PDB file of C-alpha atoms in Angstrom:
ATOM      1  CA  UNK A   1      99.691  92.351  94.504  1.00 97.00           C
ATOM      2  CA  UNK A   2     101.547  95.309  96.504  1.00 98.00           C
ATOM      3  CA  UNK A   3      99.745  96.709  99.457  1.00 98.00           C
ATOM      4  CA  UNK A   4      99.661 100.375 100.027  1.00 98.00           C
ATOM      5  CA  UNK A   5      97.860 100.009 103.701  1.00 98.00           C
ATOM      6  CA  UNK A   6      95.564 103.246 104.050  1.00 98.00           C
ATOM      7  CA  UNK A   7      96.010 104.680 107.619  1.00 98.00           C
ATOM      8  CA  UNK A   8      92.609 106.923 107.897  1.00 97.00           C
ATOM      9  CA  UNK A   9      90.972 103.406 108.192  1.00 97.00           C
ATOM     10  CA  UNK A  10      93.803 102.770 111.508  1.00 97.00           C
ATOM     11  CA  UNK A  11      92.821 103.939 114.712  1.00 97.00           C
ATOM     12  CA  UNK A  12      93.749 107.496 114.831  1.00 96.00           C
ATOM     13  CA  UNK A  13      94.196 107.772 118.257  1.00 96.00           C
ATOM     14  CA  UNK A  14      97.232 104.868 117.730  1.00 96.00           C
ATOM     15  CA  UNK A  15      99.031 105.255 114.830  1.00 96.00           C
ATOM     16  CA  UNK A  16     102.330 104.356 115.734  1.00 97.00           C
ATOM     17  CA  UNK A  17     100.696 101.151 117.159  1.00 97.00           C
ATOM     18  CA  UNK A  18      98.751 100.337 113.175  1.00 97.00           C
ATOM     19  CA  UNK A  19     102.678 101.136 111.394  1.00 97.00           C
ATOM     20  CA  UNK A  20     104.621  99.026 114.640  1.00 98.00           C
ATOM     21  CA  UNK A  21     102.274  96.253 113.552  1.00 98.00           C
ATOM     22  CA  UNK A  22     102.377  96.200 109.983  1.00 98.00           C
ATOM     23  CA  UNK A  23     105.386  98.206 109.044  1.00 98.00           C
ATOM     24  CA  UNK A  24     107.474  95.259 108.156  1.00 98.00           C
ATOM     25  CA  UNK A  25     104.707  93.480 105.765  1.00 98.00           C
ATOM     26  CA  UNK A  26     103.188  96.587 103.707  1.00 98.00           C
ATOM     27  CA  UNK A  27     104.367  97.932 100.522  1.00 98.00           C
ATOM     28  CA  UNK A  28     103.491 101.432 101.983  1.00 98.00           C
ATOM     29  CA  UNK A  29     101.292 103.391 104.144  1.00 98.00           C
ATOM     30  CA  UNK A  30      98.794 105.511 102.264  1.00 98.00           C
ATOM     31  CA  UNK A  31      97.527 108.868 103.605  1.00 98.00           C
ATOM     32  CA  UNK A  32      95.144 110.559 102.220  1.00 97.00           C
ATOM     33  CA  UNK A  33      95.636 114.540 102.519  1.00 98.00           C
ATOM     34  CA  UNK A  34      92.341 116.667 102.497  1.00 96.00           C
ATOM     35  CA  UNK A  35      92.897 120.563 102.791  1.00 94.00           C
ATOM     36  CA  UNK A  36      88.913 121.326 103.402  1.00 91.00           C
ATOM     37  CA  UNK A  37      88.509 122.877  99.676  1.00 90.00           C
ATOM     38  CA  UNK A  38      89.553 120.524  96.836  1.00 87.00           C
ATOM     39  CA  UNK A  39      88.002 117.567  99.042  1.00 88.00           C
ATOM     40  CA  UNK A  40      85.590 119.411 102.083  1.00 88.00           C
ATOM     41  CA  UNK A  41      87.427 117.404 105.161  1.00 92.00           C
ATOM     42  CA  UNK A  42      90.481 117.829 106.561  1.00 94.00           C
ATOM     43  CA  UNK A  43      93.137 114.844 106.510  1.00 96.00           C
ATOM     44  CA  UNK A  44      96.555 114.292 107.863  1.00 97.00           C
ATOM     45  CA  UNK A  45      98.953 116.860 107.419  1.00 97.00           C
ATOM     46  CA  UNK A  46     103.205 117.230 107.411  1.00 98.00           C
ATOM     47  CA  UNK A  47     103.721 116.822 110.974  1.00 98.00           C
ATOM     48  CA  UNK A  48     101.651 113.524 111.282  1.00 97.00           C
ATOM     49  CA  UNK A  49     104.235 112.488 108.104  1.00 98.00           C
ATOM     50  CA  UNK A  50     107.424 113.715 110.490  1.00 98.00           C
ATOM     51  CA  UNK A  51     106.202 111.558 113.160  1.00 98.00           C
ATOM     52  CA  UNK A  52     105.877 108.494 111.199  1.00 98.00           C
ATOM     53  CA  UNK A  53     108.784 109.295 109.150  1.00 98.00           C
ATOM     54  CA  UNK A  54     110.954 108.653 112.852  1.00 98.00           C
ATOM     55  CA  UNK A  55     108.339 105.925 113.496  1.00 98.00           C
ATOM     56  CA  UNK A  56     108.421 103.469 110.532  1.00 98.00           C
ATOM     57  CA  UNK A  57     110.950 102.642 107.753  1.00 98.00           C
ATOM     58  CA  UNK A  58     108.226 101.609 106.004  1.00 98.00           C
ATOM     59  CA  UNK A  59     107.029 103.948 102.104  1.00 98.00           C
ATOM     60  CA  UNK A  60     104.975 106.592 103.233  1.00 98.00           C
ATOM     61  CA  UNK A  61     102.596 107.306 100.434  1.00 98.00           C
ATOM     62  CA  UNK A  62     100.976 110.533 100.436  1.00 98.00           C
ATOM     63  CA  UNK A  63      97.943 111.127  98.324  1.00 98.00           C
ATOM     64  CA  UNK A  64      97.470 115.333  97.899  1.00 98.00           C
ATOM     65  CA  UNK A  65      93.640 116.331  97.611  1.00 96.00           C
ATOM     66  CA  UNK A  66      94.627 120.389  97.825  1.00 96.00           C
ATOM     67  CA  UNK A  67      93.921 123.207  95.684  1.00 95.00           C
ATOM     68  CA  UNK A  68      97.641 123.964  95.765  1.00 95.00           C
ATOM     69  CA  UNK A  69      99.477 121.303  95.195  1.00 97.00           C
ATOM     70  CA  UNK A  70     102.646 122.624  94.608  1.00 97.00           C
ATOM     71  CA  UNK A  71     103.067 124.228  97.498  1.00 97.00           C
ATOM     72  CA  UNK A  72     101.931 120.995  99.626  1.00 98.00           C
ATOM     73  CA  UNK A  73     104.917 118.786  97.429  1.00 98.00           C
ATOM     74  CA  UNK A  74     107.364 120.945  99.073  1.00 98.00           C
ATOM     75  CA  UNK A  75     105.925 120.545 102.627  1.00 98.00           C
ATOM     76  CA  UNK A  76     105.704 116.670 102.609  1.00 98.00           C
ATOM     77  CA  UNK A  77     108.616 115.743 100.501  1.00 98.00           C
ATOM     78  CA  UNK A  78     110.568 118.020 103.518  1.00 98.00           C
ATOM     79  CA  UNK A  79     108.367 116.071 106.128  1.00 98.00           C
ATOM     80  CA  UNK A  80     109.547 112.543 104.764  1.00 98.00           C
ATOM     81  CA  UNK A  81     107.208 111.477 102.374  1.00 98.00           C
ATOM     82  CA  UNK A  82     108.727 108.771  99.960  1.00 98.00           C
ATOM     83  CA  UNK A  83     106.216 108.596  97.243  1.00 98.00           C
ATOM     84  CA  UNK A  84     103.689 111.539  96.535  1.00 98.00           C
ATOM     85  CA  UNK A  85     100.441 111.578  94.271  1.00 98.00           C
ATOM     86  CA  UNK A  86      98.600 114.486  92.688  1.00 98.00           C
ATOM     87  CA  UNK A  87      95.502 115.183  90.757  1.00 96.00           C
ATOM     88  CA  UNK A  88      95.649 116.298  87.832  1.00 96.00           C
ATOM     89  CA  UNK A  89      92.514 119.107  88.369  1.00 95.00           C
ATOM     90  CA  UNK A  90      94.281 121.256  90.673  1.00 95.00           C
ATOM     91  CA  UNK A  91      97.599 121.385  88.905  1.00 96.00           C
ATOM     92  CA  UNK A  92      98.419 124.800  86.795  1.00 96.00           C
ATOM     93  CA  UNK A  93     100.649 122.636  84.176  1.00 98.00           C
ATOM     94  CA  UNK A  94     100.569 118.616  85.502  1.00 98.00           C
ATOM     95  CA  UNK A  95     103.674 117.929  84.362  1.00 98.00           C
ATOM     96  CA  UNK A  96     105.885 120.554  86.266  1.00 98.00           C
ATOM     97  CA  UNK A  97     104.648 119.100  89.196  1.00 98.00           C
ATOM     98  CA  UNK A  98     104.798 115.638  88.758  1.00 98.00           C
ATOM     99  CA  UNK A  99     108.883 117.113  87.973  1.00 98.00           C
ATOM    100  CA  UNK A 100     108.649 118.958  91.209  1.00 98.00           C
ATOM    101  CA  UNK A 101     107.927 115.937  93.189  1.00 98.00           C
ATOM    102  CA  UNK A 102     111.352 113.764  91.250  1.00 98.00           C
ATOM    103  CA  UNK A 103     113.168 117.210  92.430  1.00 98.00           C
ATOM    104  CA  UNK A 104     112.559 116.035  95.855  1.00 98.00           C
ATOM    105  CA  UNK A 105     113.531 112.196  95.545  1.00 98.00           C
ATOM    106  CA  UNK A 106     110.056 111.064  95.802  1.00 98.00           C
ATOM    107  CA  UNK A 107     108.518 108.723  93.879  1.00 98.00           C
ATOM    108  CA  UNK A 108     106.185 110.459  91.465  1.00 98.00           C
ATOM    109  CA  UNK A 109     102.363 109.344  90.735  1.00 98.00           C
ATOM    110  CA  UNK A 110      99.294 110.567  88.915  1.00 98.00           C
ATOM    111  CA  UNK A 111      95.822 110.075  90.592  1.00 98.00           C
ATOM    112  CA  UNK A 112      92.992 109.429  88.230  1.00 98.00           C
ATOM    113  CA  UNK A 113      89.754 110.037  89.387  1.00 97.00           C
ATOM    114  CA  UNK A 114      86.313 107.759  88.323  1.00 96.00           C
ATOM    115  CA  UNK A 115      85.272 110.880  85.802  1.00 95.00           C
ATOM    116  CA  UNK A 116      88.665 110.798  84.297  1.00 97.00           C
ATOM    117  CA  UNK A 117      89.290 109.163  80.778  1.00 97.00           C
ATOM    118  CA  UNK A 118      92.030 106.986  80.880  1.00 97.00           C
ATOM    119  CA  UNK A 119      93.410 109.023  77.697  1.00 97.00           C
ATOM    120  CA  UNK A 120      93.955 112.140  80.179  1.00 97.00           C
ATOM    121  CA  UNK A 121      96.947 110.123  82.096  1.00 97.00           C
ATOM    122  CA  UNK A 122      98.078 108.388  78.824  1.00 97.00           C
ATOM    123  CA  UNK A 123     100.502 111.271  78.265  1.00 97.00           C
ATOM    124  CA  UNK A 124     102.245 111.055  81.617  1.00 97.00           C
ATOM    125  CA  UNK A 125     102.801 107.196  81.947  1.00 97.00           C
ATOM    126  CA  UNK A 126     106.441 107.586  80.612  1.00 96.00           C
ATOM    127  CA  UNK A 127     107.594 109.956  83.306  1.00 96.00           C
ATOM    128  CA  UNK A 128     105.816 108.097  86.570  1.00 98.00           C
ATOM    129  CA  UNK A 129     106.247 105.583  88.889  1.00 98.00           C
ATOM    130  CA  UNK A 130     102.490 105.028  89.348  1.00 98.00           C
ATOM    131  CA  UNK A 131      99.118 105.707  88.081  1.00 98.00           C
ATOM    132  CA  UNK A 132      96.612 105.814  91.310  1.00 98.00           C
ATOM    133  CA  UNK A 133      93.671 105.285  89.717  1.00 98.00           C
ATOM    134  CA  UNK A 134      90.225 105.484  91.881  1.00 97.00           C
ATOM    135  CA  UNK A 135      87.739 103.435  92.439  1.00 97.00           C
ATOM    136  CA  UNK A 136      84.930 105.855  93.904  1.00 96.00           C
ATOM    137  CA  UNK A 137      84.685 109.606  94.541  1.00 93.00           C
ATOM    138  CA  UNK A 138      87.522 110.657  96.918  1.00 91.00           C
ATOM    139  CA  UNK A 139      87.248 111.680 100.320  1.00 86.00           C
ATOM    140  CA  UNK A 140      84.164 109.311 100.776  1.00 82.00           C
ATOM    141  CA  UNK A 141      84.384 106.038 102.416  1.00 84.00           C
ATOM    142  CA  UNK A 142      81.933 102.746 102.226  1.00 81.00           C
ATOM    143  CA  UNK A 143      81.026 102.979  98.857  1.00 87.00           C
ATOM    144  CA  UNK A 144      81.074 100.843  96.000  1.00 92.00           C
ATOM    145  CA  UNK A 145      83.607 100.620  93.652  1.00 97.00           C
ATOM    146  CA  UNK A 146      82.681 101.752  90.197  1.00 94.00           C
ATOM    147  CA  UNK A 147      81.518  98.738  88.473  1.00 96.00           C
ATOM    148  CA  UNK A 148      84.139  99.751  85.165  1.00 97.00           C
ATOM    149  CA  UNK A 149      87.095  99.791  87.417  1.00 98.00           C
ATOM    150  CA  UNK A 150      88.514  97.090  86.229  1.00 97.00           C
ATOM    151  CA  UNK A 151      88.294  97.771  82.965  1.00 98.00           C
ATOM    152  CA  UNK A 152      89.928 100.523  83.184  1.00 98.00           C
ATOM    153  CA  UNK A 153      92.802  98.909  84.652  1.00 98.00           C
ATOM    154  CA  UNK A 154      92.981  97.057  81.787  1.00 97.00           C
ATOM    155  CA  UNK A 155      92.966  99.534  79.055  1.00 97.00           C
ATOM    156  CA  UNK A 156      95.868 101.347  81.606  1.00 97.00           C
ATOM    157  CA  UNK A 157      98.118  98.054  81.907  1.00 96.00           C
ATOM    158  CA  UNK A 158      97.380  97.808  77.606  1.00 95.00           C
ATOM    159  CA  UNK A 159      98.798 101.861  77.513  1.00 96.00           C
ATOM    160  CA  UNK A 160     101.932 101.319  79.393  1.00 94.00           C
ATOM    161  CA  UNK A 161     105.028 102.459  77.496  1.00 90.00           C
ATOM    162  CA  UNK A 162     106.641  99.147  78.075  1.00 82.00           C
ATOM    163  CA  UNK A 163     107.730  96.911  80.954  1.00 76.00           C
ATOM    164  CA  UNK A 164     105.792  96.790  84.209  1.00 80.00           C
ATOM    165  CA  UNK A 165     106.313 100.424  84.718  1.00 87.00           C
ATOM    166  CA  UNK A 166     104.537 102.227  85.495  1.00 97.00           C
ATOM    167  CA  UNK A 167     102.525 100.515  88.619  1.00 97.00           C
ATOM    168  CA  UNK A 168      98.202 100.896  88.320  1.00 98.00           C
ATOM    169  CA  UNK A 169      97.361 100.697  91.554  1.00 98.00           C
ATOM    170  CA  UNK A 170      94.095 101.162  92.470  1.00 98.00           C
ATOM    171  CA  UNK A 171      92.365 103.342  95.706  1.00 98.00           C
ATOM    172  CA  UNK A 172      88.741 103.139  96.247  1.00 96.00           C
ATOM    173  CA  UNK A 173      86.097 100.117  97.277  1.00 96.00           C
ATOM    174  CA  UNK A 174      88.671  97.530  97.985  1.00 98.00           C
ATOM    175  CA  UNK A 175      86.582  94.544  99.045  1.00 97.00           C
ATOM    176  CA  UNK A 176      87.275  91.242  99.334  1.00 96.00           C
ATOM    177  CA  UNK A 177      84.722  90.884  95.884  1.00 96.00           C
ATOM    178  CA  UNK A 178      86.336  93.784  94.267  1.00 97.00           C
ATOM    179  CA  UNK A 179      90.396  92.700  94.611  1.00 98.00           C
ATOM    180  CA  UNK A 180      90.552  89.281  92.544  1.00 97.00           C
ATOM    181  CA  UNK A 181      88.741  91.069  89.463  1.00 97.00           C
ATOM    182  CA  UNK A 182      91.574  94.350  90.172  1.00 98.00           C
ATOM    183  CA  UNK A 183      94.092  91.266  90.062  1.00 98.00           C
ATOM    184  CA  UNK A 184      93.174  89.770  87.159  1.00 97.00           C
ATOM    185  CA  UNK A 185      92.954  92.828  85.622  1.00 97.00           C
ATOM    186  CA  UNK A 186      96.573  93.355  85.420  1.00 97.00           C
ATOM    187  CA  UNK A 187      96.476  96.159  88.745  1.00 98.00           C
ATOM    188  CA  UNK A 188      99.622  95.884  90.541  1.00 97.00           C
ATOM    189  CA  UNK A 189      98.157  96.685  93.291  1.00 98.00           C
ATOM    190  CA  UNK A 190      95.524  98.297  96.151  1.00 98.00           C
ATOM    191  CA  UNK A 191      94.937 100.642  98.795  1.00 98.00           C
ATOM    192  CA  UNK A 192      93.300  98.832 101.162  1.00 98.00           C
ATOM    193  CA  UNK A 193      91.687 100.316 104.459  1.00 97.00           C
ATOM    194  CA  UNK A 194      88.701  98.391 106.312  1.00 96.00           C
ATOM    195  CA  UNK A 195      89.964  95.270 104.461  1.00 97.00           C
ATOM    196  CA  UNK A 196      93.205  95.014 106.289  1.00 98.00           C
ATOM    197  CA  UNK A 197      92.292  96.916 109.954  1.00 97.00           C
ATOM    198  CA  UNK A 198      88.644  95.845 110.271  1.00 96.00           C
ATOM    199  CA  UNK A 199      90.027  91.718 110.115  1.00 97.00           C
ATOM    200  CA  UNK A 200      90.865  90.193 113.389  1.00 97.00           C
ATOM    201  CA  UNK A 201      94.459  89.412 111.711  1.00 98.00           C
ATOM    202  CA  UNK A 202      95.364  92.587 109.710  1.00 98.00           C
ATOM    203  CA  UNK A 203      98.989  90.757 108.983  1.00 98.00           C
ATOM    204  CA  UNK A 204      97.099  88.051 107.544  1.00 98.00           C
ATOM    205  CA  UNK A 205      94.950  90.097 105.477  1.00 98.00           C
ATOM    206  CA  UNK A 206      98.047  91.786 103.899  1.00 98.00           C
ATOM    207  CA  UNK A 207      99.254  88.776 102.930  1.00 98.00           C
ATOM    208  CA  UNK A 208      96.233  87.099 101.120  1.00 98.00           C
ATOM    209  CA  UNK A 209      96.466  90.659  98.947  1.00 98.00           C
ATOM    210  CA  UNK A 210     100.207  89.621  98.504  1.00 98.00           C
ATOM    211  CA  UNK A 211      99.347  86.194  97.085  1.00 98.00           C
ATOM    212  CA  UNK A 212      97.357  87.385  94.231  1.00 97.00           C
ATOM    213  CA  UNK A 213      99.192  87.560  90.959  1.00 94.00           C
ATOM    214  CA  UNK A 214      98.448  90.743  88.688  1.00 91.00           C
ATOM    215  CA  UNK A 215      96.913  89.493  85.620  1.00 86.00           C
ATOM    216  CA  UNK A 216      95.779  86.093  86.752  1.00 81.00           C
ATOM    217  CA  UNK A 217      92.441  85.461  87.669  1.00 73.00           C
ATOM    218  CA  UNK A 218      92.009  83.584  91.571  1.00 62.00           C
TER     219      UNK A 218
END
C-alpha cells in the first residue's frame, strides 16, 4: 500500500526536519487545508507548500477543505502542489474543477466524505487519478474510523472503469487495526498521521504500510 504521510500529525514547529526524514520513503506528503468556514480551523496554506516545494522532491498532496475551491486550485498548483483534492460540496459544477486542477499539471482527486454515497463519485472515476475517500468527519482527529469503511472501498475498487486507475485511498482513523481490513479491501492506499510520527521509527512504520498488498488480507 502507498503512503500519503499526513504532516498536521509532524511537529509543526519542524517540518523540514518530518519531510528531510521521510522524504525519500513516502508516496507523498498530505496536507490538509482548512480555510475556518467549510471546516472551522485553519490549516496550512500556499506559502507553507512553497517552502516545502524547495524543501522536498517528494508529492505534495494537498487536500482543499474551502468554500472556494477554485480559487484555492490556482494558489497551490502556483505554490507547487503536485496532486490536489477537492470536495465535491463546495464545488459550483465538480467537474470544471477537477479540469481546472489537470490545467495546472496536478494530479486530480475527488474527496468523498463518510455521508457521501459511493454513487455520487461513480461519475467522476474516469477522469481522476484518485478517489480520497474518508474515514471520519474531516478536520477532527482521534476518532474512529467508520466501521463501513471498508466496505466502501470495496464497492469503489468493484466501480472502477477498468485497470487500477483510479487509486482509493483512504484518509481518516488509520490504525494499526483499521489498515489490514483497508488492504484487503482492495484500498491502494492511506493517509497516515499518528501511525507513522507517533512510532519511535516513523521510517519503519512507512514501510510495514508498504508491505501490505491491496486486496490481500495480512
Amino acid at each position: 500500500m502507498k503512503a500519503y504521510v499526513s504532516l498536521w500529525s509532524a511537529d509543526l514547529l519542524n517540518l523540514g526536519a518530518a519531510v528531510d526524514q521521510l522524504g525519500d520513503v513516502v508516496d507523498g506528503f498530505h496536507l490538509d487545508v482548512f480555510d475556518g468556514h467549510d471546516v472551522r480551523d485553519l490549516l496550512f496554506g500556499p506559502a507553507h507548500v512553497a517552502a516545502l516545494r524547495q524543501r522536498t522532491g517528494a508529492v505534495l498532496d494537498v487536500h482543499l477543505n474551502t468554500t472556494d475551491p477554485d480559487y484555492w486550485v490556482d494558489r497551490f498548483a502556483e505554490a507547487g502542489a503536485d496532486m490536489i483534492t477537492v470536495q465535491s460540496g463546495p464545488c459550483p459544477d465538480v467537474g470544471a474543477t477537477l479540469a481546472r486542477i489537470r490545467g495546472h499539471g496536478c494530479q486530480v482527486s475527488l474527496g468523498l466524505e463518510v455521508d457521501e454515497p459511493v454513487s455520487q463519485a461513480v461519475p467522476f472515476l474516469p477522469g481522476i487519478d484518485r478517489l480520497l475517500l474518508m474515514g471520519t468527519v474531516i478536520g477532527v482527529k482521534g476518532h474512529d474510523q467508520d466501521p463501513g469503511t471498508a466496505g466502501r472501498v470495496s464497492e469503489l475498487v468493484a466501480a472502477r472503469p477498468g485497470g487500477p486507475a483510479p487509486e482509493v485511498v483512504v484518509d481518516g482513523g488509520i490504525r494499526p487495526h483499521t489498515v489490514p481490513g483497508l488492504a484487503a479491501a482492495g484500498a491502494d492506499g492511506v493517509v497516515p498521521g499518528s501511525l507513522v510520527f507517533g512510532q519511535p521509527d516513523p521510517r519503519q512504520a512507512v514501510a510495514e504500510i508498504h508491505a501490505l498488498r491491496p486486496g490481500v488480507a495480512s
